[in-house]
């Protein structure tokens, strides 16, 4: 009976998480931060590992894949969910390999060799049962969670290397990573920040207020003035929603304009992205790639019968525009 | 398993009790009118698909996302279908945060009946949301709910209801013309001072007393769209029980506002600018709300979100609001221009032009078809060269080639429309014959005056008219005029009922000339109700009599004698009448002398008989007070006189 209770409790949590994902952004200003989503996804996956019934690594991976598919289907534009699921799957594979006793490289070599010779899938590798696999996987997921907590701090530690005194930095919209980055640099350096407001949600205003509290000189400019002001800017630092597999970005609306203006003036563009934003997806389908929200921010409902109206919170940046990526200092696995 | 039923019922503080109360909602899944006939002959309105999802799912999603934890769904027409649908849906899964209870009864005839049932079963413990089953909305109620609770705690439960409106200019297409309202409100406290249906009115009258309400900011607003969502306090259910002439929400609001000085109840309102809320009350609204949903005004309730968690219902959203579900195949040269939703496994032929349309699952559409503002449901076959403009085509319909459907046509379930026919505007075709008798449905809210002379053996020949449906067609044509008539009758009945009983109760029955009509009116009502409500009716009348002067009351009693005689026929009825009189008089000790007079007049008017009165008097009384009553001098004398009269009449015989 307690097992059944746990399972229903688990499915309740998953259901409520899914509904929250589906409903997220019902008011455009209240978009949930990706860090929170990543943390909740990982916590949910850890709970699934602990409470679901599975005998070997293969079964566990199936369960996680199934849940992962449901979560990504709920809100396809929220890529952090998919990223964390893939990381957890990778953790499971590694722990399995470690339990078997073979090291990582030889295992890979073996499986490639196996692919060439036998041509069968390496799925049967995961069928062995190990007693401590569960504990190991949970421990590794805990480590992942700690990494998640510290990722913004890691980026902020590099701030002093990039921002020098009396520089003019430009940014757009509101990114918690960039905010922490700038605040960290402000402790030792004096510089000026220009924030593009990023209509129609105008998140730039909130960013500016928050920076002002730390005594950073901030100016808010409308999106149309980006090009005009760019000649006076030393660096452009932006955050992003996702980093795509080809190096492109999916960032907030208006970033493309900013990046083109920076390229024209040969201003360096720095992207601050924590590790859970790296996604293996490619920007293939132009049509269905974007998320569209209610048009009432642009033209209110009362304006009558408007035939066509679209409002998308994100825009895509091509690879070539981005010069530098600043992720956490440790090398990626 | 959701565990809501096991909540502790005795928390320590009263405030904490209110805070911990889960938010409840009452969902009325029946609209008590026949606007969607003949479509709703086969399927209840709450289950009709809007953008390929049943309408009740939208309402439940709205309630769940706004934090409701317990919903009571009341069904009358085709209740079993609604129950089945809900049990298969995600709302009845054990993991659902919203616990759904389905309550069905064949006796509900109006919103008033539902709320009286809510009161009788004491289902609601605190403030609850009242919605209809066809409301589509994404409004976040929490702010309005906060304001409502604050008002109630500040003013000691004076505010009874908060209605939610959306700002929307006159003439906007999401405003339902029948629902147009003019509201006079107090700008500061958001209290409604005057509420009037503005449909087709050229002149409006505002009573002067609303401007004396003590505030200095008034607004008269015509730019409001009624979302049909209300936050009600438990008093609302009680008020409906006390006044069983309140049948619709309109009655209730008008009644409260008219009687505000006497009862002191107030209604407030909340206007939302950013949210979307609308009710699908007729086919025009269906068209509008459908297109609003497709154009994402109701975000995050959008077609590709698949919020109802239906298997296989995932769709992709592309440019220009084109949604395609799985398995859709498009022929060569076909264009989906804008605002189109295509259901799964639908096949569309070559060179079709589709815009502003919703197509259901498993449809087959031929070549060269033009669909503009068409709403096509599941498993429909449309042959080649068909043009459809602003029409609704229900499940399993077959449209043969060359057919042109003009604006506002409705093809109900299983109809076949023959080749090469052009249907004029406003044609309604159905497999049900328009004069068909409804066996299960002998409701009287339609006031079937037109059918008074109708006899059952007057069956028409059930032959399809090829001029209406084409040479290979099947279906009968419904005259649109019959649909309009019933609407007006329904309105008249409401107003009729309200005016009558209000005046009766509060102005002493001036309309005595209309007694016959009163009886006609209320006979069927009472036949369906249990006896105790009739007792209450008598009790209320007696209460008002006693409150006024006795001189007036004896005259009134004479006037209302026929009414009483009509109801008090059997000995049991007399006992009931006497019991309610006893109840009334027990509350007012000072008026016991009046009891004798009333009994006397009733006896003389032959409403009550000696046997009845003696039986009542000799019945063992349970409370001290009623024993005291029976020892009253005047009453004892009357009983004595009665006995002597009885004896003398027996001697005479």
PDB file of N, CA, C and O in Angstrom, chain B residues 29-68:
ATOM      1  N   UNK B  29     -24.168  22.660 -16.324  1.00  0.00           N
ATOM      2  CA  UNK B  29     -23.868  22.135 -17.657  1.00  0.00           C
ATOM      3  C   UNK B  29     -25.092  22.114 -18.549  1.00  0.00           C
ATOM      4  O   UNK B  29     -25.114  21.430 -19.544  1.00  0.00           O
ATOM      5  N   UNK B  30     -26.091  22.842 -18.203  1.00  0.00           N
ATOM      6  CA  UNK B  30     -27.308  22.865 -19.000  1.00  0.00           C
ATOM      7  C   UNK B  30     -27.710  24.316 -19.132  1.00  0.00           C
ATOM      8  O   UNK B  30     -27.682  25.059 -18.171  1.00  0.00           O
ATOM      9  N   UNK B  31     -28.079  24.701 -20.352  1.00  0.00           N
ATOM     10  CA  UNK B  31     -28.354  26.124 -20.522  1.00  0.00           C
ATOM     11  C   UNK B  31     -29.815  26.458 -20.383  1.00  0.00           C
ATOM     12  O   UNK B  31     -30.186  27.615 -20.417  1.00  0.00           O
ATOM     13  N   UNK B  32     -30.673  25.440 -20.215  1.00  0.00           N
ATOM     14  CA  UNK B  32     -32.109  25.638 -20.024  1.00  0.00           C
ATOM     15  C   UNK B  32     -32.750  26.435 -21.143  1.00  0.00           C
ATOM     16  O   UNK B  32     -33.742  27.110 -20.937  1.00  0.00           O
ATOM     17  N   UNK B  33     -32.169  26.402 -22.304  1.00  0.00           N
ATOM     18  CA  UNK B  33     -32.897  26.956 -23.437  1.00  0.00           C
ATOM     19  C   UNK B  33     -32.568  26.122 -24.656  1.00  0.00           C
ATOM     20  O   UNK B  33     -31.748  25.211 -24.604  1.00  0.00           O
ATOM     21  N   UNK B  34     -33.209  26.407 -25.734  1.00  0.00           N
ATOM     22  CA  UNK B  34     -33.051  25.553 -26.907  1.00  0.00           C
ATOM     23  C   UNK B  34     -32.401  26.303 -28.047  1.00  0.00           C
ATOM     24  O   UNK B  34     -32.769  26.130 -29.189  1.00  0.00           O
ATOM     25  N   UNK B  35     -31.420  27.114 -27.718  1.00  0.00           N
ATOM     26  CA  UNK B  35     -30.780  27.878 -28.771  1.00  0.00           C
ATOM     27  C   UNK B  35     -30.094  27.030 -29.800  1.00  0.00           C
ATOM     28  O   UNK B  35     -29.965  27.415 -30.945  1.00  0.00           O
ATOM     29  N   UNK B  36     -29.582  25.893 -29.382  1.00  0.00           N
ATOM     30  CA  UNK B  36     -28.793  25.096 -30.308  1.00  0.00           C
ATOM     31  C   UNK B  36     -29.580  23.942 -30.896  1.00  0.00           C
ATOM     32  O   UNK B  36     -29.000  23.022 -31.449  1.00  0.00           O
ATOM     33  N   UNK B  37     -30.895  23.982 -30.758  1.00  0.00           N
ATOM     34  CA  UNK B  37     -31.688  22.971 -31.446  1.00  0.00           C
ATOM     35  C   UNK B  37     -31.503  23.137 -32.931  1.00  0.00           C
ATOM     36  O   UNK B  37     -31.424  24.263 -33.399  1.00  0.00           O
ATOM     37  N   UNK B  38     -31.559  22.166 -33.788  1.00  0.00           N
ATOM     38  CA  UNK B  38     -31.671  20.750 -33.478  1.00  0.00           C
ATOM     39  C   UNK B  38     -30.355  20.039 -33.188  1.00  0.00           C
ATOM     40  O   UNK B  38     -30.340  18.820 -33.052  1.00  0.00           O
ATOM     41  N   UNK B  39     -29.260  20.766 -33.080  1.00  0.00           N
ATOM     42  CA  UNK B  39     -27.993  20.085 -32.814  1.00  0.00           C
ATOM     43  C   UNK B  39     -28.021  19.429 -31.441  1.00  0.00           C
ATOM     44  O   UNK B  39     -27.548  18.313 -31.248  1.00  0.00           O
ATOM     45  N   UNK B  40     -28.629  20.119 -30.485  1.00  0.00           N
ATOM     46  CA  UNK B  40     -28.599  19.573 -29.137  1.00  0.00           C
ATOM     47  C   UNK B  40     -29.661  18.520 -28.894  1.00  0.00           C
ATOM     48  O   UNK B  40     -29.836  18.063 -27.778  1.00  0.00           O
ATOM     49  N   UNK B  41     -30.350  18.108 -29.937  1.00  0.00           N
ATOM     50  CA  UNK B  41     -31.245  16.977 -29.746  1.00  0.00           C
ATOM     51  C   UNK B  41     -30.436  15.704 -29.594  1.00  0.00           C
ATOM     52  O   UNK B  41     -30.890  14.731 -29.009  1.00  0.00           O
ATOM     53  N   UNK B  42     -29.244  15.702 -30.176  1.00  0.00           N
ATOM     54  CA  UNK B  42     -28.448  14.480 -30.120  1.00  0.00           C
ATOM     55  C   UNK B  42     -27.310  14.545 -29.128  1.00  0.00           C
ATOM     56  O   UNK B  42     -26.779  13.534 -28.735  1.00  0.00           O
ATOM     57  N   UNK B  43     -26.913  15.721 -28.785  1.00  0.00           N
ATOM     58  CA  UNK B  43     -25.708  15.855 -27.972  1.00  0.00           C
ATOM     59  C   UNK B  43     -25.906  17.072 -27.088  1.00  0.00           C
ATOM     60  O   UNK B  43     -26.323  18.102 -27.574  1.00  0.00           O
ATOM     61  N   UNK B  44     -25.614  16.984 -25.802  1.00  0.00           N
ATOM     62  CA  UNK B  44     -25.821  18.152 -24.946  1.00  0.00           C
ATOM     63  C   UNK B  44     -24.868  19.282 -25.306  1.00  0.00           C
ATOM     64  O   UNK B  44     -23.786  19.043 -25.834  1.00  0.00           O
ATOM     65  N   UNK B  45     -25.276  20.499 -25.041  1.00  0.00           N
ATOM     66  CA  UNK B  45     -24.485  21.641 -25.477  1.00  0.00           C
ATOM     67  C   UNK B  45     -23.089  21.647 -24.894  1.00  0.00           C
ATOM     68  O   UNK B  45     -22.141  22.073 -25.546  1.00  0.00           O
ATOM     69  N   UNK B  46     -22.952  21.176 -23.685  1.00  0.00           N
ATOM     70  CA  UNK B  46     -21.630  21.238 -23.059  1.00  0.00           C
ATOM     71  C   UNK B  46     -20.625  20.336 -23.758  1.00  0.00           C
ATOM     72  O   UNK B  46     -19.424  20.517 -23.595  1.00  0.00           O
ATOM     73  N   UNK B  47     -21.102  19.358 -24.537  1.00  0.00           N
ATOM     74  CA  UNK B  47     -20.160  18.456 -25.187  1.00  0.00           C
ATOM     75  C   UNK B  47     -19.934  18.805 -26.648  1.00  0.00           C
ATOM     76  O   UNK B  47     -19.242  18.080 -27.346  1.00  0.00           O
ATOM     77  N   UNK B  48     -20.510  19.883 -27.139  1.00  0.00           N
ATOM     78  CA  UNK B  48     -20.278  20.242 -28.530  1.00  0.00           C
ATOM     79  C   UNK B  48     -18.832  20.693 -28.689  1.00  0.00           C
ATOM     80  O   UNK B  48     -18.294  21.363 -27.817  1.00  0.00           O
ATOM     81  N   UNK B  49     -18.189  20.338 -29.775  1.00  0.00           N
ATOM     82  CA  UNK B  49     -16.772  20.666 -29.901  1.00  0.00           C
ATOM     83  C   UNK B  49     -16.531  22.097 -30.357  1.00  0.00           C
ATOM     84  O   UNK B  49     -17.141  22.571 -31.300  1.00  0.00           O
ATOM     85  N   UNK B  50     -15.608  22.757 -29.670  1.00  0.00           N
ATOM     86  CA  UNK B  50     -15.172  24.088 -30.071  1.00  0.00           C
ATOM     87  C   UNK B  50     -13.688  23.928 -30.335  1.00  0.00           C
ATOM     88  O   UNK B  50     -12.944  23.604 -29.432  1.00  0.00           O
ATOM     89  N   UNK B  51     -13.251  24.129 -31.574  1.00  0.00           N
ATOM     90  CA  UNK B  51     -11.856  23.851 -31.931  1.00  0.00           C
ATOM     91  C   UNK B  51     -11.473  22.432 -31.516  1.00  0.00           C
ATOM     92  O   UNK B  51     -10.419  22.182 -30.940  1.00  0.00           O
ATOM     93  N   UNK B  52     -12.381  21.494 -31.814  1.00  0.00           N
ATOM     94  CA  UNK B  52     -12.148  20.065 -31.596  1.00  0.00           C
ATOM     95  C   UNK B  52     -11.980  19.641 -30.148  1.00  0.00           C
ATOM     96  O   UNK B  52     -11.462  18.573 -29.871  1.00  0.00           O
ATOM     97  N   UNK B  53     -12.402  20.480 -29.227  1.00  0.00           N
ATOM     98  CA  UNK B  53     -12.382  20.083 -27.819  1.00  0.00           C
ATOM     99  C   UNK B  53     -13.748  20.430 -27.238  1.00  0.00           C
ATOM    100  O   UNK B  53     -14.269  21.498 -27.525  1.00  0.00           O
ATOM    101  N   UNK B  54     -14.333  19.537 -26.436  1.00  0.00           N
ATOM    102  CA  UNK B  54     -15.667  19.802 -25.894  1.00  0.00           C
ATOM    103  C   UNK B  54     -15.677  21.060 -25.055  1.00  0.00           C
ATOM    104  O   UNK B  54     -14.727  21.335 -24.346  1.00  0.00           O
ATOM    105  N   UNK B  55     -16.789  21.781 -25.103  1.00  0.00           N
ATOM    106  CA  UNK B  55     -16.837  23.086 -24.435  1.00  0.00           C
ATOM    107  C   UNK B  55     -16.667  22.976 -22.936  1.00  0.00           C
ATOM    108  O   UNK B  55     -16.102  23.862 -22.299  1.00  0.00           O
ATOM    109  N   UNK B  56     -17.152  21.874 -22.375  1.00  0.00           N
ATOM    110  CA  UNK B  56     -17.063  21.769 -20.921  1.00  0.00           C
ATOM    111  C   UNK B  56     -15.610  21.639 -20.487  1.00  0.00           C
ATOM    112  O   UNK B  56     -15.239  22.032 -19.380  1.00  0.00           O
ATOM    113  N   UNK B  57     -14.756  21.120 -21.375  1.00  0.00           N
ATOM    114  CA  UNK B  57     -13.333  21.018 -21.047  1.00  0.00           C
ATOM    115  C   UNK B  57     -12.714  22.392 -20.894  1.00  0.00           C
ATOM    116  O   UNK B  57     -11.853  22.608 -20.038  1.00  0.00           O
ATOM    117  N   UNK B  58     -13.124  23.330 -21.707  1.00  0.00           N
ATOM    118  CA  UNK B  58     -12.595  24.690 -21.570  1.00  0.00           C
ATOM    119  C   UNK B  58     -12.971  25.268 -20.212  1.00  0.00           C
ATOM    120  O   UNK B  58     -12.157  25.882 -19.534  1.00  0.00           O
ATOM    121  N   UNK B  59     -14.231  25.056 -19.844  1.00  0.00           N
ATOM    122  CA  UNK B  59     -14.683  25.622 -18.567  1.00  0.00           C
ATOM    123  C   UNK B  59     -13.930  24.994 -17.410  1.00  0.00           C
ATOM    124  O   UNK B  59     -13.494  25.676 -16.485  1.00  0.00           O
ATOM    125  N   UNK B  60     -13.770  23.656 -17.472  1.00  0.00           N
ATOM    126  CA  UNK B  60     -13.074  22.995 -16.366  1.00  0.00           C
ATOM    127  C   UNK B  60     -11.614  23.406 -16.318  1.00  0.00           C
ATOM    128  O   UNK B  60     -11.039  23.562 -15.244  1.00  0.00           O
ATOM    129  N   UNK B  61     -10.993  23.611 -17.475  1.00  0.00           N
ATOM    130  CA  UNK B  61      -9.605  24.043 -17.498  1.00  0.00           C
ATOM    131  C   UNK B  61      -9.486  25.439 -16.892  1.00  0.00           C
ATOM    132  O   UNK B  61      -8.573  25.714 -16.108  1.00  0.00           O
ATOM    133  N   UNK B  62     -10.433  26.292 -17.230  1.00  0.00           N
ATOM    134  CA  UNK B  62     -10.427  27.640 -16.659  1.00  0.00           C
ATOM    135  C   UNK B  62     -10.541  27.563 -15.140  1.00  0.00           C
ATOM    136  O   UNK B  62      -9.812  28.219 -14.406  1.00  0.00           O
ATOM    137  N   UNK B  63     -11.455  26.714 -14.658  1.00  0.00           N
ATOM    138  CA  UNK B  63     -11.649  26.613 -13.214  1.00  0.00           C
ATOM    139  C   UNK B  63     -10.404  26.049 -12.533  1.00  0.00           C
ATOM    140  O   UNK B  63      -9.967  26.547 -11.505  1.00  0.00           O
ATOM    141  N   UNK B  64      -9.819  25.009 -13.135  1.00  0.00           N
ATOM    142  CA  UNK B  64      -8.656  24.391 -12.508  1.00  0.00           C
ATOM    143  C   UNK B  64      -7.477  25.336 -12.483  1.00  0.00           C
ATOM    144  O   UNK B  64      -6.758  25.414 -11.493  1.00  0.00           O
ATOM    145  N   UNK B  65      -7.268  26.076 -13.575  1.00  0.00           N
ATOM    146  CA  UNK B  65      -6.086  26.936 -13.606  1.00  0.00           C
ATOM    147  C   UNK B  65      -6.264  28.132 -12.692  1.00  0.00           C
ATOM    148  O   UNK B  65      -5.284  28.752 -12.305  1.00  0.00           O
ATOM    149  N   UNK B  66      -7.511  28.440 -12.313  1.00  0.00           N
ATOM    150  CA  UNK B  66      -7.680  29.565 -11.410  1.00  0.00           C
ATOM    151  C   UNK B  66      -7.686  29.119  -9.961  1.00  0.00           C
ATOM    152  O   UNK B  66      -7.891  29.921  -9.067  1.00  0.00           O
ATOM    153  N   UNK B  67      -7.476  27.818  -9.736  1.00  0.00           N
ATOM    154  CA  UNK B  67      -7.268  27.326  -8.376  1.00  0.00           C
ATOM    155  C   UNK B  67      -8.456  26.656  -7.732  1.00  0.00           C
ATOM    156  O   UNK B  67      -8.443  26.413  -6.538  1.00  0.00           O
ATOM    157  N   UNK B  68      -9.499  26.355  -8.501  1.00  0.00           N
ATOM    158  CA  UNK B  68     -10.656  25.686  -7.908  1.00  0.00           C
ATOM    159  C   UNK B  68     -10.272  24.256  -7.581  1.00  0.00           C
ATOM    160  O   UNK B  68      -9.625  23.577  -8.379  1.00  0.00           O
TER     161      UNK B  68
END
